[in-house]
Amino acid sequence: MAQLTRVSGSVGLITLQSPPVNALSAAVRQGIVDTVQRALSDPEVKSVVVCGQNGIFCGGADIKEFGTNMSGPPLVPLIHAIEVAHKPVVAAIEGIALGGGLELALGCHYRIAHSKAKLGLPEVTLGLLPAAGGSQRLPRLIGVPAALDLITTGRHITAAEALKLGVVDQVTAHSTVDVAVKFALSVAGKPLDGRRISSLPCPRPPNMDALFEGVMKKVRQSARGAIAPIACVQAIRAAATLPYDQGMERELELMASLFTSDQARALQYIFFAQRAVARWSMPSGARWDTSKPRPVHKAAVIGLGTMGRGIAVALAQTGLSVVAVETQEKQLMAAKQEMSGMLERGAKRRGVAPAFDKIRYSPDIKAVADVDLVIEAVFEDMALKEKVFQQLSALCKPGTLLCTNTSGLDVDHLASQTRSPELVVGMHFFAPAHVMKLLEVVYGSKSSPQALATAMQLGKKMGKVSVAVGNCRGFVGNRMLKPYSEQAFFLLEEGATPELVDGALEDFGFPMGLFRMSDLSGLDVGWRVRKVDGLGKSSGASGQQARIRQGRRYSPLGDVLCEQGRFGQKTGRGWYQYDKPGGRVGRPDPWLHSFLEEYRAQHGLVARRIDHQEVLERCLYTLINEGFRILEDGIAAGPEEIDIIYVFGYGWPRHRGGPMFYASMVGLEKVLARLEFYQEAHPDVPYLQPCNLLKRLVASGSPPVHKWREVVKKLHSQL
Ligand SMILES: CC(C)(COP(=O)(O)OP(=O)(O)OC[C@H]1O[C@@H](n2cnc3c(N)ncnc32)[C@H](O)[C@@H]1OP(=O)(O)O)[C@@H](O)C(=O)NCCC(=O)NCCSC(=O)CC(=O)CCCCCCCCCCCCC(=O)O
Ligand SMILES: NC(=O)C1=CN([C@@H]2O[C@H](COP(=O)(O)OP(=O)(O)OC[C@H]3O[C@@H](n4cnc5c(N)ncnc54)[C@H](O)[C@@H]3O)[C@@H](O)[C@H]2O)C=CC1
């Protein structure tokens, strides 16, 4: 909807009205068409201002309409009608002007923005390109290089940057609508030549071919298979080389190829899934909207290793006072130094003063006495964590929330070490904790809704995408990683190389394959866990029996490497070889290839040819199968939780929408059939056994992914 009022005698004020972000739904587009027509034909109206209600200009197209039978007037002619108007039209931009919202503003003759406004063309993040003339007008207005940057990244810019680039004409800290109305009065009747962006020539950058070639190469590398960024470059190239009308035709042609693509569906699914997971619920029925979080002003972090340092810095950057506890003096000194650097770099990036004074370092755990929340990040050792939780329970003031950053240990068991188990939750950050967006918030069987609400709210304040999940070994992310990595090890036994497995996964879109990732995080990490589990010894024996542990197929390959001191990048050798310990660039290692051959010979394994398809099916379908088990067990409330965890924490390519969405695109029947096929070939691998929920969904006709949440809910209500 849009409303037209006459203000200051002769200014037609058009207000977009569609909460919460004034998205351009069919009704809003119709409203704009009608009000523009009325304003232009009203002789009393000499100029026009377009604004949005509630201090928000416009969040762009209504994404919920995509994938439906879109009705209502299309945006391109609507914006064209504004641009060719004979009366000046001024956009008064408050809050946001994103996507179609900014394209609408680019069709106006003048743009005035509030100093706190954010502008951008984020279509690429939804698998699209700015196809309401944005890809053709923006380069004409601000030049090709700046337009390439904004459109291929989709980043939001501040009003100050928009002014510097020339996207807006003026920035004000006062009432934008008042300023725009005043301005509209001043330009009434003035000629509009030069104000219609589509009639401007697109400035041709020097070395244009080289520029586009360079950008295309960069985009292809970083896109990891995403098609929208490439189409964005092609559209801008059309703006730079073709007349406007032909450029618009090319824009539409490129948009048509994106609009109905699987990638656009996946990216739009992720947009809504990210928002859906904020509306958490617990099996008890407690919910996000009825559970009140406790205020947290002061927090403590216990253990300043890799994780504790990042967590403490992230808390301080959020504005909390932080007590940082580390018992090892040398570690404490090293942590202080590294954290100061992290704070300094972070402050420089954000243009603020470093929050050094927010952190108080202490070697003594007693310093936690007056904090509102503690995050424990000591070694992954249950006995040590038990002791720390007993101490915290005795030392902290009543009501302090006790959180653990464990990667997968039992949160209920840790809660049982305390006087108030209802105040214990997991806050599972990802390394580096001050950078990575994901936070798994793990509720135990006794965690109170208030404890979960507090951790979820703190995560949000820290800028994290927080996902509430239930308690089980490895929670959601690491639990699903186990079958995935197990399959990768088995593939090496059967004839693959780390390069082949990683190549398949990287071609799929992961930034790093499993073995490259394992070298980066350290092979010793998983080894330690396997040893605690009673696995993790190479045993020296040969034959099939040596590869059966605890009644199931087991690959000791990683253990053998660790026994040889090959921990990955840190030792300069792992699944790949590096120039030196700490080296970053891994090269294939002939030693490893011979080692694999000897290993196969020792265990009576015959290498066979393995292709990318088998790697993907075995690694990804077992991971997906475990995802279904997680849903079945009630650890995640819906596929959205799993997909958000994988996209934001595990490098799953966003344009593939997360593992569960991907399964829905592949087709559940196919996933099930391939799991059955591989299970027949490897009956000693329980992870290949298709889970009941998957079978049930297939039997019920494979409902679309957005229906799975309901299916799971029904399943649990029947139990
Ligand atoms: C706006 C935000 C920055 C606000 O953030 P925040 O305050 O944090 O609130 P949120 O929780 O994110 O959002 C609140 C609430 O609003 C919902 N929402 C937000 N934006 C939208 C939106 N644009 N549409 C719908 N709903 C929206 C959000 O989901 C929340 O609700 P909830 O889910 O219920 O919780 C932030 O929200 C944000 O970043 N939003 C997205 C902004 C964006 O990306 N905009 C760009 C949209 S795409 C666009 O504009 C493109 C166009 O306009 C192009 C149109 C041209 C069409 C031409 C079609 C030609 C096709 C040819 C095909 C031919 C095919 C064939 O051959 O048939
Ligand atoms: N490293 C990673 O990528 C991730 C680790 N985690 C989890 O985070 C926790 C910490 O892991 P890292 O930071 O990697 O370990 P780390 O080994 O780097 O650091 C642990 C720190 O805790 C200190 N410490 C030990 N006992 C202590 C005590 N009683 N009081 C105060 N400090 C004590 C140690 O001196 C050490 O500095 C573990 O539970 C781990 O599973 C979770 C996500 C990712």
PDB file of N, CA and C and ligand atoms in Angstrom, residues 302-308 325-328 331 377-380 384-385 388 405-407 428-429 431, ligand 2:
ATOM      1  N   ILE A 302      36.568 -18.850  31.350  1.00  0.00           N
ATOM      2  CA  ILE A 302      37.547 -19.681  32.057  1.00  0.00           C
ATOM      3  C   ILE A 302      38.356 -20.461  31.035  1.00  0.00           C
ATOM      4  N   GLY A 303      39.675 -20.213  31.013  1.00  0.00           N
ATOM      5  CA  GLY A 303      40.556 -20.889  30.064  1.00  0.00           C
ATOM      6  C   GLY A 303      40.787 -20.000  28.861  1.00  0.00           C
ATOM      7  N   LEU A 304      42.015 -19.502  28.753  1.00  0.00           N
ATOM      8  CA  LEU A 304      42.298 -18.574  27.646  1.00  0.00           C
ATOM      9  C   LEU A 304      43.180 -19.231  26.592  1.00  0.00           C
ATOM     10  N   GLY A 305      42.697 -20.353  26.070  1.00  0.00           N
ATOM     11  CA  GLY A 305      43.375 -20.979  24.932  1.00  0.00           C
ATOM     12  C   GLY A 305      42.785 -20.421  23.653  1.00  0.00           C
ATOM     13  N   THR A 306      42.817 -21.250  22.613  1.00  0.00           N
ATOM     14  CA  THR A 306      42.317 -20.819  21.308  1.00  0.00           C
ATOM     15  C   THR A 306      40.920 -20.215  21.421  1.00  0.00           C
ATOM     16  N   MET A 307      40.021 -20.943  22.087  1.00  0.00           N
ATOM     17  CA  MET A 307      38.617 -20.517  22.102  1.00  0.00           C
ATOM     18  C   MET A 307      38.354 -19.395  23.099  1.00  0.00           C
ATOM     19  N   GLY A 308      38.882 -19.564  24.331  1.00  0.00           N
ATOM     20  CA  GLY A 308      38.610 -18.584  25.387  1.00  0.00           C
ATOM     21  C   GLY A 308      39.020 -17.181  24.974  1.00  0.00           C
ATOM     22  N   VAL A 325      39.894 -15.671  32.983  1.00  0.00           N
ATOM     23  CA  VAL A 325      40.655 -16.478  33.946  1.00  0.00           C
ATOM     24  C   VAL A 325      41.488 -17.537  33.226  1.00  0.00           C
ATOM     25  N   GLU A 326      42.773 -17.579  33.573  1.00  0.00           N
ATOM     26  CA  GLU A 326      43.661 -18.604  33.004  1.00  0.00           C
ATOM     27  C   GLU A 326      44.660 -18.983  34.094  1.00  0.00           C
ATOM     28  N   THR A 327      44.732 -20.295  34.387  1.00  0.00           N
ATOM     29  CA  THR A 327      45.569 -20.722  35.511  1.00  0.00           C
ATOM     30  C   THR A 327      47.051 -20.838  35.146  1.00  0.00           C
ATOM     31  N   GLN A 328      47.352 -21.068  33.888  1.00  0.00           N
ATOM     32  CA  GLN A 328      48.760 -21.210  33.484  1.00  0.00           C
ATOM     33  C   GLN A 328      49.347 -19.819  33.217  1.00  0.00           C
ATOM     34  N   GLN A 331      50.438 -19.032  29.672  1.00  0.00           N
ATOM     35  CA  GLN A 331      49.262 -18.899  28.793  1.00  0.00           C
ATOM     36  C   GLN A 331      48.574 -17.556  29.008  1.00  0.00           C
ATOM     37  N   ALA A 377      35.914 -22.577  28.997  1.00  0.00           N
ATOM     38  CA  ALA A 377      36.580 -23.012  27.755  1.00  0.00           C
ATOM     39  C   ALA A 377      37.929 -23.650  28.080  1.00  0.00           C
ATOM     40  N   VAL A 378      37.916 -24.578  29.061  1.00  0.00           N
ATOM     41  CA  VAL A 378      39.155 -25.302  29.387  1.00  0.00           C
ATOM     42  C   VAL A 378      39.255 -26.512  28.466  1.00  0.00           C
ATOM     43  N   PHE A 379      40.342 -27.303  28.632  1.00  0.00           N
ATOM     44  CA  PHE A 379      40.550 -28.457  27.736  1.00  0.00           C
ATOM     45  C   PHE A 379      39.301 -29.339  27.678  1.00  0.00           C
ATOM     46  N   GLU A 380      39.171 -30.038  26.547  1.00  0.00           N
ATOM     47  CA  GLU A 380      38.016 -30.950  26.375  1.00  0.00           C
ATOM     48  C   GLU A 380      38.271 -32.220  27.191  1.00  0.00           C
ATOM     49  N   LEU A 384      38.269 -32.582  34.151  1.00  0.00           N
ATOM     50  CA  LEU A 384      38.654 -31.194  34.417  1.00  0.00           C
ATOM     51  C   LEU A 384      37.405 -30.289  34.411  1.00  0.00           C
ATOM     52  N   LYS A 385      36.548 -30.497  33.450  1.00  0.00           N
ATOM     53  CA  LYS A 385      35.349 -29.648  33.367  1.00  0.00           C
ATOM     54  C   LYS A 385      34.439 -29.877  34.579  1.00  0.00           C
ATOM     55  N   VAL A 388      35.825 -27.810  37.331  1.00  0.00           N
ATOM     56  CA  VAL A 388      35.593 -26.374  37.104  1.00  0.00           C
ATOM     57  C   VAL A 388      34.129 -26.025  37.411  1.00  0.00           C
ATOM     58  N   ASN A 405      31.700 -24.270  26.690  1.00  0.00           N
ATOM     59  CA  ASN A 405      31.993 -24.214  25.256  1.00  0.00           C
ATOM     60  C   ASN A 405      32.417 -25.599  24.743  1.00  0.00           C
ATOM     61  N   THR A 406      32.103 -26.642  25.494  1.00  0.00           N
ATOM     62  CA  THR A 406      32.502 -27.982  25.044  1.00  0.00           C
ATOM     63  C   THR A 406      32.054 -28.238  23.607  1.00  0.00           C
ATOM     64  N   SER A 407      32.857 -29.018  22.881  1.00  0.00           N
ATOM     65  CA  SER A 407      32.522 -29.326  21.487  1.00  0.00           C
ATOM     66  C   SER A 407      31.496 -30.440  21.403  1.00  0.00           C
ATOM     67  N   HIS A 428      28.283 -23.173  22.379  1.00  0.00           N
ATOM     68  CA  HIS A 428      29.332 -23.767  21.548  1.00  0.00           C
ATOM     69  C   HIS A 428      29.702 -22.802  20.418  1.00  0.00           C
ATOM     70  N   PHE A 429      30.833 -22.113  20.657  1.00  0.00           N
ATOM     71  CA  PHE A 429      31.344 -21.172  19.647  1.00  0.00           C
ATOM     72  C   PHE A 429      32.214 -21.940  18.659  1.00  0.00           C
ATOM     73  N   ALA A 431      35.725 -21.701  16.009  1.00  0.00           N
ATOM     74  CA  ALA A 431      37.013 -20.996  15.934  1.00  0.00           C
ATOM     75  C   ALA A 431      37.168 -20.267  14.588  1.00  0.00           C
TER      76      ALA A 431
HETATM   77  N1  LIG B   2      39.683 -25.337  19.263  1.00  0.00           N
HETATM   78  C1  LIG B   2      38.543 -25.335  18.631  1.00  0.00           C
HETATM   79  O1  LIG B   2      38.479 -25.184  17.398  1.00  0.00           O
HETATM   80  C2  LIG B   2      37.264 -25.499  19.385  1.00  0.00           C
HETATM   81  C3  LIG B   2      37.277 -25.916  20.712  1.00  0.00           C
HETATM   82  N2  LIG B   2      36.111 -26.000  21.406  1.00  0.00           N
HETATM   83  C4  LIG B   2      36.110 -26.403  22.808  1.00  0.00           C
HETATM   84  O2  LIG B   2      36.554 -25.310  23.585  1.00  0.00           O
HETATM   85  C5  LIG B   2      37.236 -25.761  24.748  1.00  0.00           C
HETATM   86  C6  LIG B   2      38.616 -25.151  24.756  1.00  0.00           C
HETATM   87  O3  LIG B   2      39.291 -25.543  23.604  1.00  0.00           O
HETATM   88  P1  LIG B   2      40.609 -24.804  23.113  1.00  0.00           P
HETATM   89  O4  LIG B   2      40.476 -23.355  23.357  1.00  0.00           O
HETATM   90  O5  LIG B   2      40.897 -25.308  21.772  1.00  0.00           O
HETATM   91  O6  LIG B   2      41.665 -25.397  24.135  1.00  0.00           O
HETATM   92  P2  LIG B   2      43.121 -24.875  24.440  1.00  0.00           P
HETATM   93  O7  LIG B   2      43.919 -26.081  24.771  1.00  0.00           O
HETATM   94  O8  LIG B   2      43.609 -23.986  23.371  1.00  0.00           O
HETATM   95  O9  LIG B   2      42.911 -23.983  25.738  1.00  0.00           O
HETATM   96  C7  LIG B   2      42.439 -24.435  26.970  1.00  0.00           C
HETATM   97  C8  LIG B   2      42.943 -23.469  28.021  1.00  0.00           C
HETATM   98  O10 LIG B   2      42.338 -23.746  29.256  1.00  0.00           O
HETATM   99  C9  LIG B   2      43.316 -23.514  30.282  1.00  0.00           C
HETATM  100  N3  LIG B   2      42.903 -24.192  31.491  1.00  0.00           N
HETATM  101  C10 LIG B   2      42.961 -25.505  31.774  1.00  0.00           C
HETATM  102  N4  LIG B   2      42.449 -25.722  32.994  1.00  0.00           N
HETATM  103  C11 LIG B   2      42.059 -24.533  33.487  1.00  0.00           C
HETATM  104  C12 LIG B   2      41.437 -24.111  34.693  1.00  0.00           C
HETATM  105  N5  LIG B   2      41.128 -24.979  35.627  1.00  0.00           N
HETATM  106  N6  LIG B   2      41.165 -22.814  34.846  1.00  0.00           N
HETATM  107  C13 LIG B   2      41.469 -21.914  33.895  1.00  0.00           C
HETATM  108  N7  LIG B   2      42.068 -22.260  32.726  1.00  0.00           N
HETATM  109  C14 LIG B   2      42.346 -23.552  32.533  1.00  0.00           C
HETATM  110  C15 LIG B   2      44.572 -24.058  29.675  1.00  0.00           C
HETATM  111  O11 LIG B   2      45.723 -23.607  30.349  1.00  0.00           O
HETATM  112  C16 LIG B   2      44.453 -23.565  28.252  1.00  0.00           C
HETATM  113  O12 LIG B   2      45.017 -22.284  28.119  1.00  0.00           O
HETATM  114  C17 LIG B   2      37.230 -27.268  24.641  1.00  0.00           C
HETATM  115  O13 LIG B   2      36.152 -27.771  25.377  1.00  0.00           O
HETATM  116  C18 LIG B   2      37.040 -27.525  23.147  1.00  0.00           C
HETATM  117  O14 LIG B   2      36.456 -28.778  22.878  1.00  0.00           O
HETATM  118  C19 LIG B   2      34.896 -25.650  20.845  1.00  0.00           C
HETATM  119  C20 LIG B   2      34.844 -25.217  19.552  1.00  0.00           C
HETATM  120  C21 LIG B   2      36.001 -25.181  18.697  1.00  0.00           C
END
